[in-house]
PDB file of C-alpha atoms in Angstrom:
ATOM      1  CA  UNK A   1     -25.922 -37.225 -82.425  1.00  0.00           C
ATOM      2  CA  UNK A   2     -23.636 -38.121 -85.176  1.00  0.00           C
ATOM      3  CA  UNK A   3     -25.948 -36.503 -87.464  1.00  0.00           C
ATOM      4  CA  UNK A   4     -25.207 -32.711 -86.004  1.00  0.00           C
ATOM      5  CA  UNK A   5     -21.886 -30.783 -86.023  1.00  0.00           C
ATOM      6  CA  UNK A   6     -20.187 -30.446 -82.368  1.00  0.00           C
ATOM      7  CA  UNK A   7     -20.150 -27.171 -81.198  1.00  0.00           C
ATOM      8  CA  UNK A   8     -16.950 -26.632 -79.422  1.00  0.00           C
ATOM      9  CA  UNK A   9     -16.654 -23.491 -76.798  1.00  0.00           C
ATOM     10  CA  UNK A  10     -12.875 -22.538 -77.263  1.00  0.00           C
ATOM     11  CA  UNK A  11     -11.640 -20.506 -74.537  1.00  0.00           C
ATOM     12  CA  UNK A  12      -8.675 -19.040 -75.890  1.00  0.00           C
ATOM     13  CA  UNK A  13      -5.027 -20.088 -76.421  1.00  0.00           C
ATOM     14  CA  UNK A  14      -4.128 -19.284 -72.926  1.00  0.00           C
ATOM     15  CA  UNK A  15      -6.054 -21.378 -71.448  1.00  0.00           C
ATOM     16  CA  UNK A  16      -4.586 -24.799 -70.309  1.00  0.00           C
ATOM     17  CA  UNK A  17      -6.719 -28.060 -72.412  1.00  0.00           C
ATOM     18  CA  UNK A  18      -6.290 -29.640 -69.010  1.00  0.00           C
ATOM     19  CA  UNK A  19      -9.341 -27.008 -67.830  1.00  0.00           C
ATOM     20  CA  UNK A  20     -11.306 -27.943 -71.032  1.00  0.00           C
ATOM     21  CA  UNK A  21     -15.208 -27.677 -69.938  1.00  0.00           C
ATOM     22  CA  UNK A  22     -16.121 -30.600 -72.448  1.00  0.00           C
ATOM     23  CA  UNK A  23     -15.653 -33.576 -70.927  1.00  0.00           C
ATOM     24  CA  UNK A  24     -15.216 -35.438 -74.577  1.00  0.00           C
ATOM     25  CA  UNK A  25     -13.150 -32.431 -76.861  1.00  0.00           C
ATOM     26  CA  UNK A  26     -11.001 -35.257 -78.119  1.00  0.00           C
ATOM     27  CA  UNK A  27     -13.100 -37.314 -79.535  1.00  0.00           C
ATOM     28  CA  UNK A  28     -13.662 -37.325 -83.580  1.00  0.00           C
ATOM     29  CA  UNK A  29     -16.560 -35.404 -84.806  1.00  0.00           C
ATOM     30  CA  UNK A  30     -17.706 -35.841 -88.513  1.00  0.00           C
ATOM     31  CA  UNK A  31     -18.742 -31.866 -88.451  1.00  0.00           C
ATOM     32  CA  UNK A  32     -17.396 -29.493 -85.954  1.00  0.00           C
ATOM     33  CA  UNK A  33     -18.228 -25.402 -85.228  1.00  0.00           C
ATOM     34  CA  UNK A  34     -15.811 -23.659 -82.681  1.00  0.00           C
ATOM     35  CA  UNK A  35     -17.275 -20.954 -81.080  1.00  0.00           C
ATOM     36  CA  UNK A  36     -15.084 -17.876 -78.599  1.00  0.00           C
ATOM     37  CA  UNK A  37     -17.737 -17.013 -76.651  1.00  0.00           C
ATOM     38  CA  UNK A  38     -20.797 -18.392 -74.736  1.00  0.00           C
ATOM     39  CA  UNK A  39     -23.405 -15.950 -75.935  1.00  0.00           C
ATOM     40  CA  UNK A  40     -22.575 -16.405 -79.680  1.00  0.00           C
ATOM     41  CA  UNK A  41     -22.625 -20.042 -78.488  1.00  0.00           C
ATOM     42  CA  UNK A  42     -26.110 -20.139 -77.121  1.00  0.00           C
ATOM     43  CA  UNK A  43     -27.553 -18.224 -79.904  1.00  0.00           C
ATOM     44  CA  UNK A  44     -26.815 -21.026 -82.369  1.00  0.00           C
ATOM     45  CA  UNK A  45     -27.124 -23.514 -80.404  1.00  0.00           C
ATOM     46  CA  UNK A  46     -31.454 -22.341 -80.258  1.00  0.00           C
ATOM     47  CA  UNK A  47     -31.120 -21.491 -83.805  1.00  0.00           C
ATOM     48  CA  UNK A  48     -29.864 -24.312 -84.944  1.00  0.00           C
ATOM     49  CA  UNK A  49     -31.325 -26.628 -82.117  1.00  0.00           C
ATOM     50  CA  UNK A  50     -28.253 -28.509 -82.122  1.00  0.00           C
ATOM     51  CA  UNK A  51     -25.512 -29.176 -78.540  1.00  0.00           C
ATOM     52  CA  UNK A  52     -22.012 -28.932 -77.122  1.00  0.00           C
ATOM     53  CA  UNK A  53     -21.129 -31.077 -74.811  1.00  0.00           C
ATOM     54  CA  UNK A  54     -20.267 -29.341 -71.149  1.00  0.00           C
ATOM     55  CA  UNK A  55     -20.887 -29.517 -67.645  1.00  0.00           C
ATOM     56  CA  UNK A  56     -24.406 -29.485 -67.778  1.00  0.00           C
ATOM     57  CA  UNK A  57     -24.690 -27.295 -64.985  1.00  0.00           C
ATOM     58  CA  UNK A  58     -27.145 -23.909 -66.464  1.00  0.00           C
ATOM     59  CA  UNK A  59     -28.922 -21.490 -64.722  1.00  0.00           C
ATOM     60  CA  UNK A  60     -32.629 -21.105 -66.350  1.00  0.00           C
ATOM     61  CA  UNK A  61     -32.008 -17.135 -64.806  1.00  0.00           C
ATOM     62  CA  UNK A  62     -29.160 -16.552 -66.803  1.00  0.00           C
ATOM     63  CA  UNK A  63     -29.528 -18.816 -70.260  1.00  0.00           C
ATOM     64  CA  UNK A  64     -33.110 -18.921 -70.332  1.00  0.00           C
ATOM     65  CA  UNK A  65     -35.185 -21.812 -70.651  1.00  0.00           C
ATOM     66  CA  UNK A  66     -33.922 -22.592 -74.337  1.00  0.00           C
ATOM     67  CA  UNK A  67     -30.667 -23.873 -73.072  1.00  0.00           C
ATOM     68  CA  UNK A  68     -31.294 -27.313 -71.514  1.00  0.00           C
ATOM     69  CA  UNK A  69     -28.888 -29.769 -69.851  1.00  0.00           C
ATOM     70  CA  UNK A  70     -29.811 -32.964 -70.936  1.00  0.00           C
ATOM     71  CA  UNK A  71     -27.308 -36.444 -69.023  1.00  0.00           C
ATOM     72  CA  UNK A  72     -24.798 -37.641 -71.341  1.00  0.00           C
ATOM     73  CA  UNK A  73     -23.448 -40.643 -69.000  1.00  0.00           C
ATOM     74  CA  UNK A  74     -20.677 -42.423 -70.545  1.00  0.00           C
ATOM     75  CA  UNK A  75     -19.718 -44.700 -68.335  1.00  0.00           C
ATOM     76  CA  UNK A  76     -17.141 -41.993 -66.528  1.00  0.00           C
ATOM     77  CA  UNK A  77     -17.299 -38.883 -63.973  1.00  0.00           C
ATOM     78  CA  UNK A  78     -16.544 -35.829 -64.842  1.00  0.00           C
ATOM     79  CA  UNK A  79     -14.891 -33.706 -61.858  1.00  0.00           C
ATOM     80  CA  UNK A  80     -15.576 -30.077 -61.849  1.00  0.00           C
ATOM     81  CA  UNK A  81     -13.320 -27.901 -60.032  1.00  0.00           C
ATOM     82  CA  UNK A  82     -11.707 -24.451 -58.909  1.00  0.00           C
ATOM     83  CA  UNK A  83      -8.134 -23.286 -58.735  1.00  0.00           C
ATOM     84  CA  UNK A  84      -7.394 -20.498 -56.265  1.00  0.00           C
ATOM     85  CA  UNK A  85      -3.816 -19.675 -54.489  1.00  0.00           C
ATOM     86  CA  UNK A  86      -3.016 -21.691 -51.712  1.00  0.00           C
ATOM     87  CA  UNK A  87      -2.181 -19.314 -49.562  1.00  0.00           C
ATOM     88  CA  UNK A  88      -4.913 -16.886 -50.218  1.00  0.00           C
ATOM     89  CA  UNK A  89      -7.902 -16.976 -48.965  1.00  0.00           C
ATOM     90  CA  UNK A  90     -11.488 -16.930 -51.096  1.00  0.00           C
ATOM     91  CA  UNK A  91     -12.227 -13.159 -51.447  1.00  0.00           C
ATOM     92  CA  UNK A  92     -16.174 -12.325 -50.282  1.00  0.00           C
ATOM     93  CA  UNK A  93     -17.250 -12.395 -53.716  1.00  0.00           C
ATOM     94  CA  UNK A  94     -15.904 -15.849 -54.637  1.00  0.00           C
ATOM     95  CA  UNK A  95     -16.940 -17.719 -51.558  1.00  0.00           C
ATOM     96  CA  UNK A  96     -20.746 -15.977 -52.127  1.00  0.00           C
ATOM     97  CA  UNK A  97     -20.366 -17.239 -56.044  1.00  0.00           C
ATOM     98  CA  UNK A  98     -19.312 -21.067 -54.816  1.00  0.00           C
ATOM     99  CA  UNK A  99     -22.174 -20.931 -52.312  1.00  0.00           C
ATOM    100  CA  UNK A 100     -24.626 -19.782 -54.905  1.00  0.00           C
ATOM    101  CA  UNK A 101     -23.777 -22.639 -57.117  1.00  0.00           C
ATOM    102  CA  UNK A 102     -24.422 -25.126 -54.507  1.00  0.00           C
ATOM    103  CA  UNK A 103     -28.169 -25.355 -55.458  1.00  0.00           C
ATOM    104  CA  UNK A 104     -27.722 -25.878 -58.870  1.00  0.00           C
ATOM    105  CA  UNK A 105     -25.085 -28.496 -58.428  1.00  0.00           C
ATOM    106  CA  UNK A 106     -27.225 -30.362 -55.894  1.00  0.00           C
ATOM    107  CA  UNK A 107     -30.587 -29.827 -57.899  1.00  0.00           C
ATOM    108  CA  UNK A 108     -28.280 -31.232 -61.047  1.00  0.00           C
ATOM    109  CA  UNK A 109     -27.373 -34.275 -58.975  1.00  0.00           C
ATOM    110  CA  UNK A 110     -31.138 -35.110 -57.640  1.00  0.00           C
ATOM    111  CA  UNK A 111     -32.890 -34.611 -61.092  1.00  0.00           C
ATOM    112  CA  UNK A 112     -31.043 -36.663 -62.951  1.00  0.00           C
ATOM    113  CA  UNK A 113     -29.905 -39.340 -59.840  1.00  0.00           C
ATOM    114  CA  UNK A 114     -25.919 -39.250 -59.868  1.00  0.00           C
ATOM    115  CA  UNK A 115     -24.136 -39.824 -56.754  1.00  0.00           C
ATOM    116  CA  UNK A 116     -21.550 -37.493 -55.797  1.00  0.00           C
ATOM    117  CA  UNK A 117     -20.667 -34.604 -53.534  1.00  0.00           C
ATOM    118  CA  UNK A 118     -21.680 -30.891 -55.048  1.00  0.00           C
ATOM    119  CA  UNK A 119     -18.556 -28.694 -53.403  1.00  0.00           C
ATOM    120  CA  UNK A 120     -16.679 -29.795 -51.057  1.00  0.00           C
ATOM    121  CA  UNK A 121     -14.916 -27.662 -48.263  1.00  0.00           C
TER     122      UNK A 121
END
């Protein structure tokens, strides 16, 4: 993969590198494209038919069935998370969004046989 430039989703100066969504930002890259947004992302990621690195976790109803997650295991985990306020409660809205992810998550973890809990509670 050393061949292709790194596409690197950058999500803005205010966001903290700690929340980074690629597991492996700091490591060198020969070639590398930063890209602000996901769609502009995408698009040249199928033009170009090159990757980022990420989460892995895609929704074939929302990106299509161009965008593929393919296992990039490097001997680590990667832990995928949430932040809300501790004394708030998860509105409606986000508790139906972390229950919709739940399939994908769990389908993620069966297909490609990695141990580990989708969300917790």
């Amino acid at each position: 993969m050393a061949f292709y430039p790194r596409f690197i989703y950058d999500q803005g100066i205010k966001n903290s590198f700690s929340f980074a969504e690629e597991p492996h930002v700091t490591e060198p890259v020969e070639k590398a494209i930063i890209v602000s947004d996901r769609a502009s992302l995408f698009n040249l990621l199928i033009g170009l038919s090159d990757y980022a690195i990420s989460s892995g976790i895609l929704s074939v109803d929302l990106n299509g069935e161009n965008i593929v997650a393919v296992p990039f295991i490097p001997g680590g985990t990667t832990e995928i998370s949430y932040i809300h306020q501790a004394y708030l409660s998860l509105t409606p809205l986000a508790q139906r969004y972390r229950a919709m992810l739940r399939p994908y998550i769990d389908f993620y973890f069966s297909e490609h046989d990695i141990g580990g809990e989708a969300i917790e509670q």
